[in-house]
PDB file of C-alpha atoms in Angstrom:
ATOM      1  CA  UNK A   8     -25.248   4.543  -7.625  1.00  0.00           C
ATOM      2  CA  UNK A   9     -22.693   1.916  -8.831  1.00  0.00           C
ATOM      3  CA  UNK A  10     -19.899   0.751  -6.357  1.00  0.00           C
ATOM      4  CA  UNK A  11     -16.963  -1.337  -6.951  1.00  0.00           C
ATOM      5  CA  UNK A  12     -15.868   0.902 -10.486  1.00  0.00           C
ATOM      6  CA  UNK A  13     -12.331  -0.174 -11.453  1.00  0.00           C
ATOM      7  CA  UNK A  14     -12.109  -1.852  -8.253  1.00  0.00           C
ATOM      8  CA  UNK A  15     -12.175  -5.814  -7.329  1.00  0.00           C
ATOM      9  CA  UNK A  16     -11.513  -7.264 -10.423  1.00  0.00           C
ATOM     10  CA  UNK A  17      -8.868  -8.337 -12.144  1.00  0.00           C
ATOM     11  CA  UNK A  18      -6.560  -5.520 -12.843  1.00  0.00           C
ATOM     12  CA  UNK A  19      -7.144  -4.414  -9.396  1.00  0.00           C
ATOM     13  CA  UNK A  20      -8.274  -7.104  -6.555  1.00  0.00           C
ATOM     14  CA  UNK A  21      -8.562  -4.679  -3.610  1.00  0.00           C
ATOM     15  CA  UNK A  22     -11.289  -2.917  -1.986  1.00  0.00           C
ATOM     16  CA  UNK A  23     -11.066   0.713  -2.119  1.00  0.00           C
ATOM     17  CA  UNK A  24     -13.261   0.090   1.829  1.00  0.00           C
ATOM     18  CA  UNK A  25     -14.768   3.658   1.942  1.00  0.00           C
ATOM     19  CA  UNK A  26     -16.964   3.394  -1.316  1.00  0.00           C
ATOM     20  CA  UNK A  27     -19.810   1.652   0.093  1.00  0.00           C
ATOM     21  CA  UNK A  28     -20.206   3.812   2.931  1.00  0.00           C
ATOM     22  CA  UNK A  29     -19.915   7.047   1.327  1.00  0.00           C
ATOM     23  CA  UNK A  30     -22.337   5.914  -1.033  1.00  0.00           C
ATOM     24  CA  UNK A  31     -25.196   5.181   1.002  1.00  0.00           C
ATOM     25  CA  UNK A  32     -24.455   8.339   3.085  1.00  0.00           C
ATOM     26  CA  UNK A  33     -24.986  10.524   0.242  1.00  0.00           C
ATOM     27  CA  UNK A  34     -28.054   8.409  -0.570  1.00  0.00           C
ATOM     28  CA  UNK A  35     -29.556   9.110   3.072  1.00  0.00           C
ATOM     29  CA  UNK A  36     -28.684  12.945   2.389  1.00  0.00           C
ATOM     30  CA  UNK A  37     -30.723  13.098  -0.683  1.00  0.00           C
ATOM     31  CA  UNK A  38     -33.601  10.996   1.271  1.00  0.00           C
ATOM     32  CA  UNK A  39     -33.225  13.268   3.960  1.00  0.00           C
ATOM     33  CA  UNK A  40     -33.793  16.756   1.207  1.00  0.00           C
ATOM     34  CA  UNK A  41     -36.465  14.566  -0.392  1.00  0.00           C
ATOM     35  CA  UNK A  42     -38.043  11.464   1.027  1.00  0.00           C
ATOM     36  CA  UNK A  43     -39.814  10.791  -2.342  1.00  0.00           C
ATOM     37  CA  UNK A  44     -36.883  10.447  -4.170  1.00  0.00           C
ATOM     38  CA  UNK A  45     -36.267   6.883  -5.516  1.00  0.00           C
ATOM     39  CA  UNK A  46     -32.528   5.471  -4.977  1.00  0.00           C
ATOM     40  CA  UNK A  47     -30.706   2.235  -5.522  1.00  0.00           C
ATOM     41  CA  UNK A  48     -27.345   1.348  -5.016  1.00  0.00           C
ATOM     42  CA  UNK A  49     -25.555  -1.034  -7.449  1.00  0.00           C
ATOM     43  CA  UNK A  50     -23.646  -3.314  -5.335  1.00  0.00           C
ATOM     44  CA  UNK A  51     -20.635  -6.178  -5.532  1.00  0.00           C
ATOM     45  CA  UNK A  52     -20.631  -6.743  -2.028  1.00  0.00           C
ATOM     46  CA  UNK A  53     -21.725  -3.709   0.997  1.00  0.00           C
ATOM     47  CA  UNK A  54     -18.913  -3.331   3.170  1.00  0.00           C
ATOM     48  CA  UNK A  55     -19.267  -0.970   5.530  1.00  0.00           C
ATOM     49  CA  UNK A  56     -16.649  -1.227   8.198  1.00  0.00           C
ATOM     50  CA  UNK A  57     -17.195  -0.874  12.212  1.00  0.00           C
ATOM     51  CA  UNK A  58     -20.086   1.874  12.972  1.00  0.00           C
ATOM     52  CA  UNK A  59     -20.774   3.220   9.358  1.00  0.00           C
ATOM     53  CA  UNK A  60     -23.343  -0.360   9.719  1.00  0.00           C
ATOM     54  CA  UNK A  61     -25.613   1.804  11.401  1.00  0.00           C
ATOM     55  CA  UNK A  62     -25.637   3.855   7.698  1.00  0.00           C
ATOM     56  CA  UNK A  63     -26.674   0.630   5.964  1.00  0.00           C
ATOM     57  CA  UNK A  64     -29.341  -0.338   8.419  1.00  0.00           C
ATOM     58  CA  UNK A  65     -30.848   3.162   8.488  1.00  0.00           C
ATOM     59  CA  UNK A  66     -30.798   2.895   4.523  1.00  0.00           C
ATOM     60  CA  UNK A  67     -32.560  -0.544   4.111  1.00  0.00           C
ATOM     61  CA  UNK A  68     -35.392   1.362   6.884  1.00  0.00           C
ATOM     62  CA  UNK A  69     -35.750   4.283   4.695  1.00  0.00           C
ATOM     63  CA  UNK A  70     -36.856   1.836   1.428  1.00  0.00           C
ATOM     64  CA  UNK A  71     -33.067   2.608  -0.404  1.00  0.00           C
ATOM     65  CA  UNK A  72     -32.968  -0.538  -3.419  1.00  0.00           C
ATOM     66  CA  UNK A  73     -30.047  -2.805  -2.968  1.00  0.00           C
ATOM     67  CA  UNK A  74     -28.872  -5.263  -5.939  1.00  0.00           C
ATOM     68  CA  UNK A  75     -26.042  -7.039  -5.777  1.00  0.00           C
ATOM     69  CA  UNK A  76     -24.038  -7.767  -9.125  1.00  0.00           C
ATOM     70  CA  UNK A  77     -21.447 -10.585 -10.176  1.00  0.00           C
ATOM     71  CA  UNK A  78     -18.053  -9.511 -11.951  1.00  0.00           C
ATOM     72  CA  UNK A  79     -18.769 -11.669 -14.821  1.00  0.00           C
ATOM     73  CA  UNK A  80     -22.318  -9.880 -15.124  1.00  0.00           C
ATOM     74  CA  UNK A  81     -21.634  -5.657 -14.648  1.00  0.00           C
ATOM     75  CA  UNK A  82     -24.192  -3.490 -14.716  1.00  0.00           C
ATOM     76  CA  UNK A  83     -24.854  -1.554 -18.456  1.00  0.00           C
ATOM     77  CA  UNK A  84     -25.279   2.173 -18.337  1.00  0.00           C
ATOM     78  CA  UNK A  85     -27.063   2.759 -22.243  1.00  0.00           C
ATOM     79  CA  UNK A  86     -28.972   6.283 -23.700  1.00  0.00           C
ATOM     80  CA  UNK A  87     -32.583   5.992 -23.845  1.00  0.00           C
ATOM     81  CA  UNK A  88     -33.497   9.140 -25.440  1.00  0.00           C
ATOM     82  CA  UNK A  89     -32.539  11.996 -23.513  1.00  0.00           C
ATOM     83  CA  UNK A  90     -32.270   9.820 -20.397  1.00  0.00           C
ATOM     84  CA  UNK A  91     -30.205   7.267 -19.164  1.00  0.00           C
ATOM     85  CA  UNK A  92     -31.091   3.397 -18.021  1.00  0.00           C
ATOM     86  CA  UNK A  93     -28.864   0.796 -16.590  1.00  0.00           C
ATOM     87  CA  UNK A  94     -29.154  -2.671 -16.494  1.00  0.00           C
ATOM     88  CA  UNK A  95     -28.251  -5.101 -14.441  1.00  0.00           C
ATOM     89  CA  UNK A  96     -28.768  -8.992 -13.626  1.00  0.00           C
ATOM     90  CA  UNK A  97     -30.341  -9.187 -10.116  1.00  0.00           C
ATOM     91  CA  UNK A  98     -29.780 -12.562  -8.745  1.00  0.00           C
ATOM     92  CA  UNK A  99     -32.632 -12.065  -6.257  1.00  0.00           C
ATOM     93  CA  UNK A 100     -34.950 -11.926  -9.029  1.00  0.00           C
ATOM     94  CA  UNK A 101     -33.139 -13.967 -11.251  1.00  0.00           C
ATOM     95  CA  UNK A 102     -33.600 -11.778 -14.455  1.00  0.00           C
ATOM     96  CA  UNK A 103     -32.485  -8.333 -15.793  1.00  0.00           C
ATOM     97  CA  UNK A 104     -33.896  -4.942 -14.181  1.00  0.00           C
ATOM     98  CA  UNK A 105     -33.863  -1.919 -16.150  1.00  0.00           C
ATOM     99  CA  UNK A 106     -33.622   1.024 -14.028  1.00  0.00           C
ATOM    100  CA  UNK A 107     -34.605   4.376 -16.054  1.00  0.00           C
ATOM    101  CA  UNK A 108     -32.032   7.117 -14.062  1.00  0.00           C
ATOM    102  CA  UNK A 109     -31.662  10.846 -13.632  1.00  0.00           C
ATOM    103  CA  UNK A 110     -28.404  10.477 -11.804  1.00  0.00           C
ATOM    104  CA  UNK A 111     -25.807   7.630 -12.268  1.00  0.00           C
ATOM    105  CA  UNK A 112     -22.966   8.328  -9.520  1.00  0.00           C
ATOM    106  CA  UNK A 113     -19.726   6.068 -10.109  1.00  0.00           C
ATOM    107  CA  UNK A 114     -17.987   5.102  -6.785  1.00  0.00           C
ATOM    108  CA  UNK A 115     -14.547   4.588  -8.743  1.00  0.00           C
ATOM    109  CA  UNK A 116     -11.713   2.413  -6.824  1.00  0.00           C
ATOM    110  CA  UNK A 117      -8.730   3.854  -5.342  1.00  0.00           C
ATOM    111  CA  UNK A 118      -5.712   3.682  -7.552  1.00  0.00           C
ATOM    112  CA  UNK A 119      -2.241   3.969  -6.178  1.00  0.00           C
ATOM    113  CA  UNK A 120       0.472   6.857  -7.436  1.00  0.00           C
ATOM    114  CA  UNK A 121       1.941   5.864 -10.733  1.00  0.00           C
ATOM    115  CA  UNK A 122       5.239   6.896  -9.624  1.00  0.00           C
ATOM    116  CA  UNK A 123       4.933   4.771  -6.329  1.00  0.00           C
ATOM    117  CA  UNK A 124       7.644   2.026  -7.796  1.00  0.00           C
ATOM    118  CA  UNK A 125      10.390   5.069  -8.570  1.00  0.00           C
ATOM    119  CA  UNK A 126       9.445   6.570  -5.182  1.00  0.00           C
ATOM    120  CA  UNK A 127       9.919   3.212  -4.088  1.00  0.00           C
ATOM    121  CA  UNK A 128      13.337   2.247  -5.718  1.00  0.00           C
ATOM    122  CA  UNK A 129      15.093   5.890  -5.228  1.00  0.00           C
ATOM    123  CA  UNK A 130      14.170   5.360  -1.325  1.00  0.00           C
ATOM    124  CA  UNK A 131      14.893   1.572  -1.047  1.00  0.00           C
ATOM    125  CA  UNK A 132      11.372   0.474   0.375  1.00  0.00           C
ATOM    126  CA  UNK A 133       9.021  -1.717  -1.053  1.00  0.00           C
ATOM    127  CA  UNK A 134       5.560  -1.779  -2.431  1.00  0.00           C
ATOM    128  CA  UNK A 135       3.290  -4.677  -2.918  1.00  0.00           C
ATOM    129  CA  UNK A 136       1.425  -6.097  -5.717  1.00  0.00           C
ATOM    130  CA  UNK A 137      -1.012  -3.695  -5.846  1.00  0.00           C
ATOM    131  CA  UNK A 138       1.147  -0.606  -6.042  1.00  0.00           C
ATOM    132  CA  UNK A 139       0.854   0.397  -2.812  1.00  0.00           C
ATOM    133  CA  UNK A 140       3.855   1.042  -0.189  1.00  0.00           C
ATOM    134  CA  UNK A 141       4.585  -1.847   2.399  1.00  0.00           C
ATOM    135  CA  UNK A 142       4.792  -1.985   5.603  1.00  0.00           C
ATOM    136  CA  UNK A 143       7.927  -3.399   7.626  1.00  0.00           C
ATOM    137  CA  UNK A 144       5.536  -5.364  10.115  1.00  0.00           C
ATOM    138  CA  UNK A 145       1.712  -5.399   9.877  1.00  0.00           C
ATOM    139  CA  UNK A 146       1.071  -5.880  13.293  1.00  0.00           C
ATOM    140  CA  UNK A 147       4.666  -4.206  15.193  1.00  0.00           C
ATOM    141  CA  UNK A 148       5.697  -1.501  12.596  1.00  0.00           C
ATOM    142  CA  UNK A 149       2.548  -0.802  10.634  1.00  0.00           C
ATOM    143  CA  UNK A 150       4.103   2.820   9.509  1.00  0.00           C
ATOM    144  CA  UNK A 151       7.992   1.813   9.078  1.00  0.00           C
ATOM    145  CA  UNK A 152      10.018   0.435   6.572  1.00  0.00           C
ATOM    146  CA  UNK A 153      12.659  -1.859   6.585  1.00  0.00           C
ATOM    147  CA  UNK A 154      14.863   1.109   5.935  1.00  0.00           C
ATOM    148  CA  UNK A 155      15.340   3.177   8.959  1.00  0.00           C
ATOM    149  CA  UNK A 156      14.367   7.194   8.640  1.00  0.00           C
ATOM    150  CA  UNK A 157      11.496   6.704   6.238  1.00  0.00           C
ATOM    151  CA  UNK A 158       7.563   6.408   7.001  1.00  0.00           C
ATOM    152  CA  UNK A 159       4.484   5.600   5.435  1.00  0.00           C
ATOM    153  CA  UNK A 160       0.796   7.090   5.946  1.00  0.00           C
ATOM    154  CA  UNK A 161      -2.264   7.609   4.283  1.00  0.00           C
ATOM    155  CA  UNK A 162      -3.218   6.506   1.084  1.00  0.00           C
ATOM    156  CA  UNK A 163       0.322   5.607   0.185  1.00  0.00           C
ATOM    157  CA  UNK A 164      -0.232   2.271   2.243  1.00  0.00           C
ATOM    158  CA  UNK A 165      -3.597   1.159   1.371  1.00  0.00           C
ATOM    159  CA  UNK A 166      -7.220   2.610   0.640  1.00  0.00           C
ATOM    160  CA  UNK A 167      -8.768   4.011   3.915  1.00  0.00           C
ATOM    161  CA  UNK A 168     -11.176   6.299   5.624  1.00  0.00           C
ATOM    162  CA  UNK A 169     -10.039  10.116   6.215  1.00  0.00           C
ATOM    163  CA  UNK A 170      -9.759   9.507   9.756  1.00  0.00           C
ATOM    164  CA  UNK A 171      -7.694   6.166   9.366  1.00  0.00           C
ATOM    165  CA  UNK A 172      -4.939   8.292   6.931  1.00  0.00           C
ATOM    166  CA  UNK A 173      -5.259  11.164  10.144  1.00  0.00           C
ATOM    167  CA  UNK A 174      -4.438   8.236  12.999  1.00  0.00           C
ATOM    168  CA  UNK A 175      -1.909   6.607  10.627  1.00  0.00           C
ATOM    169  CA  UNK A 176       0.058  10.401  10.238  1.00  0.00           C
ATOM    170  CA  UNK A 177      -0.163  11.074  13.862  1.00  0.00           C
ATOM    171  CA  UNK A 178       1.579   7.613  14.049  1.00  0.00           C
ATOM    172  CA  UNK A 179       4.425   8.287  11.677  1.00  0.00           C
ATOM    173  CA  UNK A 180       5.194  11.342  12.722  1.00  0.00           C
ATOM    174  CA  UNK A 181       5.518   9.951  16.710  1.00  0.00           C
ATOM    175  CA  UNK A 182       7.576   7.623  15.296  1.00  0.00           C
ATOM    176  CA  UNK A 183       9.737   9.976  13.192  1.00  0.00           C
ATOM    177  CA  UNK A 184       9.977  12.504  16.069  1.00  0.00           C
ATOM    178  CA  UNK A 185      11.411   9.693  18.392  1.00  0.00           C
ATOM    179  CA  UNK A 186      14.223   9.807  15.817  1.00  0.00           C
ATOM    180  CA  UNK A 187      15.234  13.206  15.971  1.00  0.00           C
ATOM    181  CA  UNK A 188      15.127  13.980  20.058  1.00  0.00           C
ATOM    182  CA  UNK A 189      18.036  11.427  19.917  1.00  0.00           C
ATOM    183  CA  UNK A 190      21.438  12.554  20.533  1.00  0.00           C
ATOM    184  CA  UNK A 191      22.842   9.646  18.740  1.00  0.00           C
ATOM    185  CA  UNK A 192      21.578   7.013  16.944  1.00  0.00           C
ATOM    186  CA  UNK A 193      22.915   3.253  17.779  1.00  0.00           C
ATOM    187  CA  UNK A 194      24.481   1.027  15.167  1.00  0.00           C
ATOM    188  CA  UNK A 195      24.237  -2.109  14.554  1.00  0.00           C
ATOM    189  CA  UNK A 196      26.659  -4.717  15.637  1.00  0.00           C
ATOM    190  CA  UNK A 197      26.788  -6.516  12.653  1.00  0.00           C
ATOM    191  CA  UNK A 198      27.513  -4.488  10.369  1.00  0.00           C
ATOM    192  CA  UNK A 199      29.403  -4.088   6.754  1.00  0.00           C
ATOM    193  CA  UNK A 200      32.976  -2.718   6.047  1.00  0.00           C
ATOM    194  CA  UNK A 201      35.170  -2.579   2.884  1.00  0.00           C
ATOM    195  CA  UNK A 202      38.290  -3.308   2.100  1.00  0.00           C
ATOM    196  CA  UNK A 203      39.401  -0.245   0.131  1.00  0.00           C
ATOM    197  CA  UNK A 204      42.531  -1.997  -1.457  1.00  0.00           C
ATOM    198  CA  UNK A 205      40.368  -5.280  -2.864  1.00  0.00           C
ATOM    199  CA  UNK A 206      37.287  -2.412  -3.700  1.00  0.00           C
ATOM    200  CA  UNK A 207      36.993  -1.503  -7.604  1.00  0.00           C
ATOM    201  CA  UNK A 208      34.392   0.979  -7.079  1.00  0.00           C
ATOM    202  CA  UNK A 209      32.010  -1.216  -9.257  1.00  0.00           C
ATOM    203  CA  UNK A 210      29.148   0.183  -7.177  1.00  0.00           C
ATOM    204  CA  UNK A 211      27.409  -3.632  -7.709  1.00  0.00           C
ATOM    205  CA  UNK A 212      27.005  -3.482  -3.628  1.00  0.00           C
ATOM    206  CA  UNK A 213      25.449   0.231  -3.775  1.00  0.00           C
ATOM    207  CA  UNK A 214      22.516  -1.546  -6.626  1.00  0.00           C
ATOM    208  CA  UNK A 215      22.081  -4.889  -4.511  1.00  0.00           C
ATOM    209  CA  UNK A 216      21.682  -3.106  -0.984  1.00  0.00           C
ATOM    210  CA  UNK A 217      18.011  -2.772   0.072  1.00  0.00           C
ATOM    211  CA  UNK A 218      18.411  -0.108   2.419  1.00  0.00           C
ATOM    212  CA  UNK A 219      20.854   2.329   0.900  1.00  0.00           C
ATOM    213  CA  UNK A 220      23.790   1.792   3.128  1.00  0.00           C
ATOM    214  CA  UNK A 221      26.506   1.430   1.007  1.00  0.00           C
ATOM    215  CA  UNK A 222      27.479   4.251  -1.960  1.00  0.00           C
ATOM    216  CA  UNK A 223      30.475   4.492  -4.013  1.00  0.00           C
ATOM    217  CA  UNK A 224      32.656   7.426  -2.913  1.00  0.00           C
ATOM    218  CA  UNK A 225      33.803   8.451  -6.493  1.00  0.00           C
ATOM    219  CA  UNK A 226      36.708  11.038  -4.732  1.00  0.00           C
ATOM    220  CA  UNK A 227      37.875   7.353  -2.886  1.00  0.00           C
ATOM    221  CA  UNK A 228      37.769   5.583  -5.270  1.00  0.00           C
ATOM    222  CA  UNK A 229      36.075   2.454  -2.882  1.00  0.00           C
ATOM    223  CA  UNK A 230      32.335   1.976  -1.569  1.00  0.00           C
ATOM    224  CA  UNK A 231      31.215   3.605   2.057  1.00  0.00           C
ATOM    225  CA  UNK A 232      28.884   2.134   4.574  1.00  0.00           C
ATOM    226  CA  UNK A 233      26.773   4.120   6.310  1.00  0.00           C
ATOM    227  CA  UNK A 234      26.456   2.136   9.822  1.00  0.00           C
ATOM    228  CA  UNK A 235      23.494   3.647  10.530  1.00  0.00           C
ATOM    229  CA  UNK A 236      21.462   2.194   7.690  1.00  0.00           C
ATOM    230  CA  UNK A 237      23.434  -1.012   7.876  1.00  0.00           C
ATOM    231  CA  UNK A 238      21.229  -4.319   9.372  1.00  0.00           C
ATOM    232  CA  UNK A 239      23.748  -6.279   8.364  1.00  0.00           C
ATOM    233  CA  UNK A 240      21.586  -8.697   6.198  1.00  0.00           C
ATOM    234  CA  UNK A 241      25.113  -9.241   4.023  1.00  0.00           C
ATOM    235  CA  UNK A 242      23.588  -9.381   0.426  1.00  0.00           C
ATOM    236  CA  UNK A 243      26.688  -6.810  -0.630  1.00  0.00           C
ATOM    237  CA  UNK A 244      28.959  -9.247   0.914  1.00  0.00           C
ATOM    238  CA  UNK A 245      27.692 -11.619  -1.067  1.00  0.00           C
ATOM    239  CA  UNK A 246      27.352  -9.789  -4.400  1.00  0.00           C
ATOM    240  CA  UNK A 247      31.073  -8.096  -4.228  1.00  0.00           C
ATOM    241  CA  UNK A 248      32.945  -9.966  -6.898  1.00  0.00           C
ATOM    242  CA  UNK A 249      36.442  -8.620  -5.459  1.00  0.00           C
ATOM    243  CA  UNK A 250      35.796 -10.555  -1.937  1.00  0.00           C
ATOM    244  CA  UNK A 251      36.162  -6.311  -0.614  1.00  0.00           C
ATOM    245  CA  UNK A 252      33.143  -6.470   1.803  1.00  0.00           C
ATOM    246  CA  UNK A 253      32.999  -8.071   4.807  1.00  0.00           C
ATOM    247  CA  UNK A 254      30.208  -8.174   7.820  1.00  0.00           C
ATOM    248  CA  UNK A 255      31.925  -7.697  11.152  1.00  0.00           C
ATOM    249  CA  UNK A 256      32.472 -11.041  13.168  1.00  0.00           C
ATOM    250  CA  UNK A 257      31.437 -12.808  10.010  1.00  0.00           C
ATOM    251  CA  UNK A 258      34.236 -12.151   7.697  1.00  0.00           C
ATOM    252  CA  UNK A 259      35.793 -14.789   5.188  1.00  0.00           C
ATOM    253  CA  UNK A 260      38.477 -15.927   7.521  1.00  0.00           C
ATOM    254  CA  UNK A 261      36.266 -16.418  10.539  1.00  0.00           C
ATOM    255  CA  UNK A 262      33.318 -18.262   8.718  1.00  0.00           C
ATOM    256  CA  UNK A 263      35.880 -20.527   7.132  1.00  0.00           C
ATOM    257  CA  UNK A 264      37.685 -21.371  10.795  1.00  0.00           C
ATOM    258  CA  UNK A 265      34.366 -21.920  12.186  1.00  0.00           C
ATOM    259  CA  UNK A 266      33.713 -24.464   9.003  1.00  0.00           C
ATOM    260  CA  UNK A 267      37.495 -26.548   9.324  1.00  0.00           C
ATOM    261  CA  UNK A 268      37.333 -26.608  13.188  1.00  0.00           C
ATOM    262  CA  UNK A 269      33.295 -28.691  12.426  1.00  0.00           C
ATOM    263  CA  UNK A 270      35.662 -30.907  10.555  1.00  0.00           C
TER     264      UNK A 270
END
């Protein structure tokens, strides 16, 4: 078995965290149907997370070969006849070891959804480096976004064990239920407004916001703000060319009167 395929290199840094531990379960299975069956796991480094150490430790008692491997030196699978060998440096040993194989079992890295960055720009919520979605807070809202209404679980957040994706959904859809048993939902105080005479409908604001609050209403003729979805962070103020958005209590006027009155 060869862990760490398409994973932790370059192109993709992260660890995919359940490959090492579902690999050396299904080698204790096939020890367990045959004891005489020889096994060894190609390795990067074994990470097996919380309890699933008690896998590794049973593994190393029932004989299972370890080797560890370096990114710059990746194991070779190459035909030998019918049959296939792999090679790989072992830096124990210090020298090559051809391994003649029946079975070579890829544990291939978890890859985000492709269409994760359109997902992501149609909904207004981010994703990081990696592809993957990202959270608003890692430690206070580890399944919102910044924009209200819209949740994250599973796999779309990060690579993680079945029961991890199953804790994370029960936790989204808590939080998305405490949304809908309210009879209202509070605004913010701070909030955007437009000036429907100065607006040109250039729909600049509607592009720049990053939480969807503000759409041009073609019928208008003028952008809307949805309060709701409004924090308030003021980057449409700030991008309106026609000085027609304002943030309530920091307007144009009121900023500038707070500026002469320091003088």
């Amino acid at each position: 078995m060869i862990n760490c395929v398409g994973s932790r290199d370059k192109e993709r840094p992260y660890c995919s965290r359940y490959c090492c531990s579902e690999a050396i379960k299904n080698a204790l299975e096939l020890k367990a149907a045959d004891p005489s069956r020889d096994i060894t796991i190609i390795y990067r480094d074994i990470r097996t997370f919380a309890f699933k150490e008690d896998y590794y430790k049973k593994a190393r008692e029932l004989n299972i070969k370890f080797i560890s491997y370096e990114e710059d030196r990746k194991p070779e699978v190459v035909a030998v006849g019918d049959k296939v060998e792999v090679k790989v440096f072992d830096p124990i040993l210090n020298e090559q070891v051809n391994l003649p194989a029946d079975i070579v079992a890829l544990s291939i890295g978890v890859v985000p959804n492709p269409e994760n960055a359109a997902i992501g720009q149609m909904l207004k919520v981010p994703t990081n480096q990696d592809g993957f979605f990202l959270e608003a807070h890692v430690k206070l809202r580890p399944v919102d976004f910044a924009t209200d209404g819209v949740f994250m679980c599973g796999m779309s957040h990060s690579p993680k064990f079945s029961d991890e994706s199953i804790t994370q959904a029960n936790a989204a859809v808590s939080r998305a239920v405490m949304v809908l048993c309210l009879d209202f939902i509070e605004a913010e105080g701070k909030t955007a407004y437009v000036n429907k005479e100065r607006c040109s409908a250039c729909g600049l604001c509607e592009i720049n916001c990053p939480y969807s609050a503000i759409q041009v209403n073609v019928a208008e003729g003028c952008a809307e703000v949805n309060t709701v979805l409004c924090k308030g962070c003021g980057v449409c103020t700030a991008s309106c060319r026609m000085n027609a958005v304002d943030l309530n209590g920091f307007n144009n006027e009121e900023v500038l009167a707070q500026i002469y009155n320091l003088n």
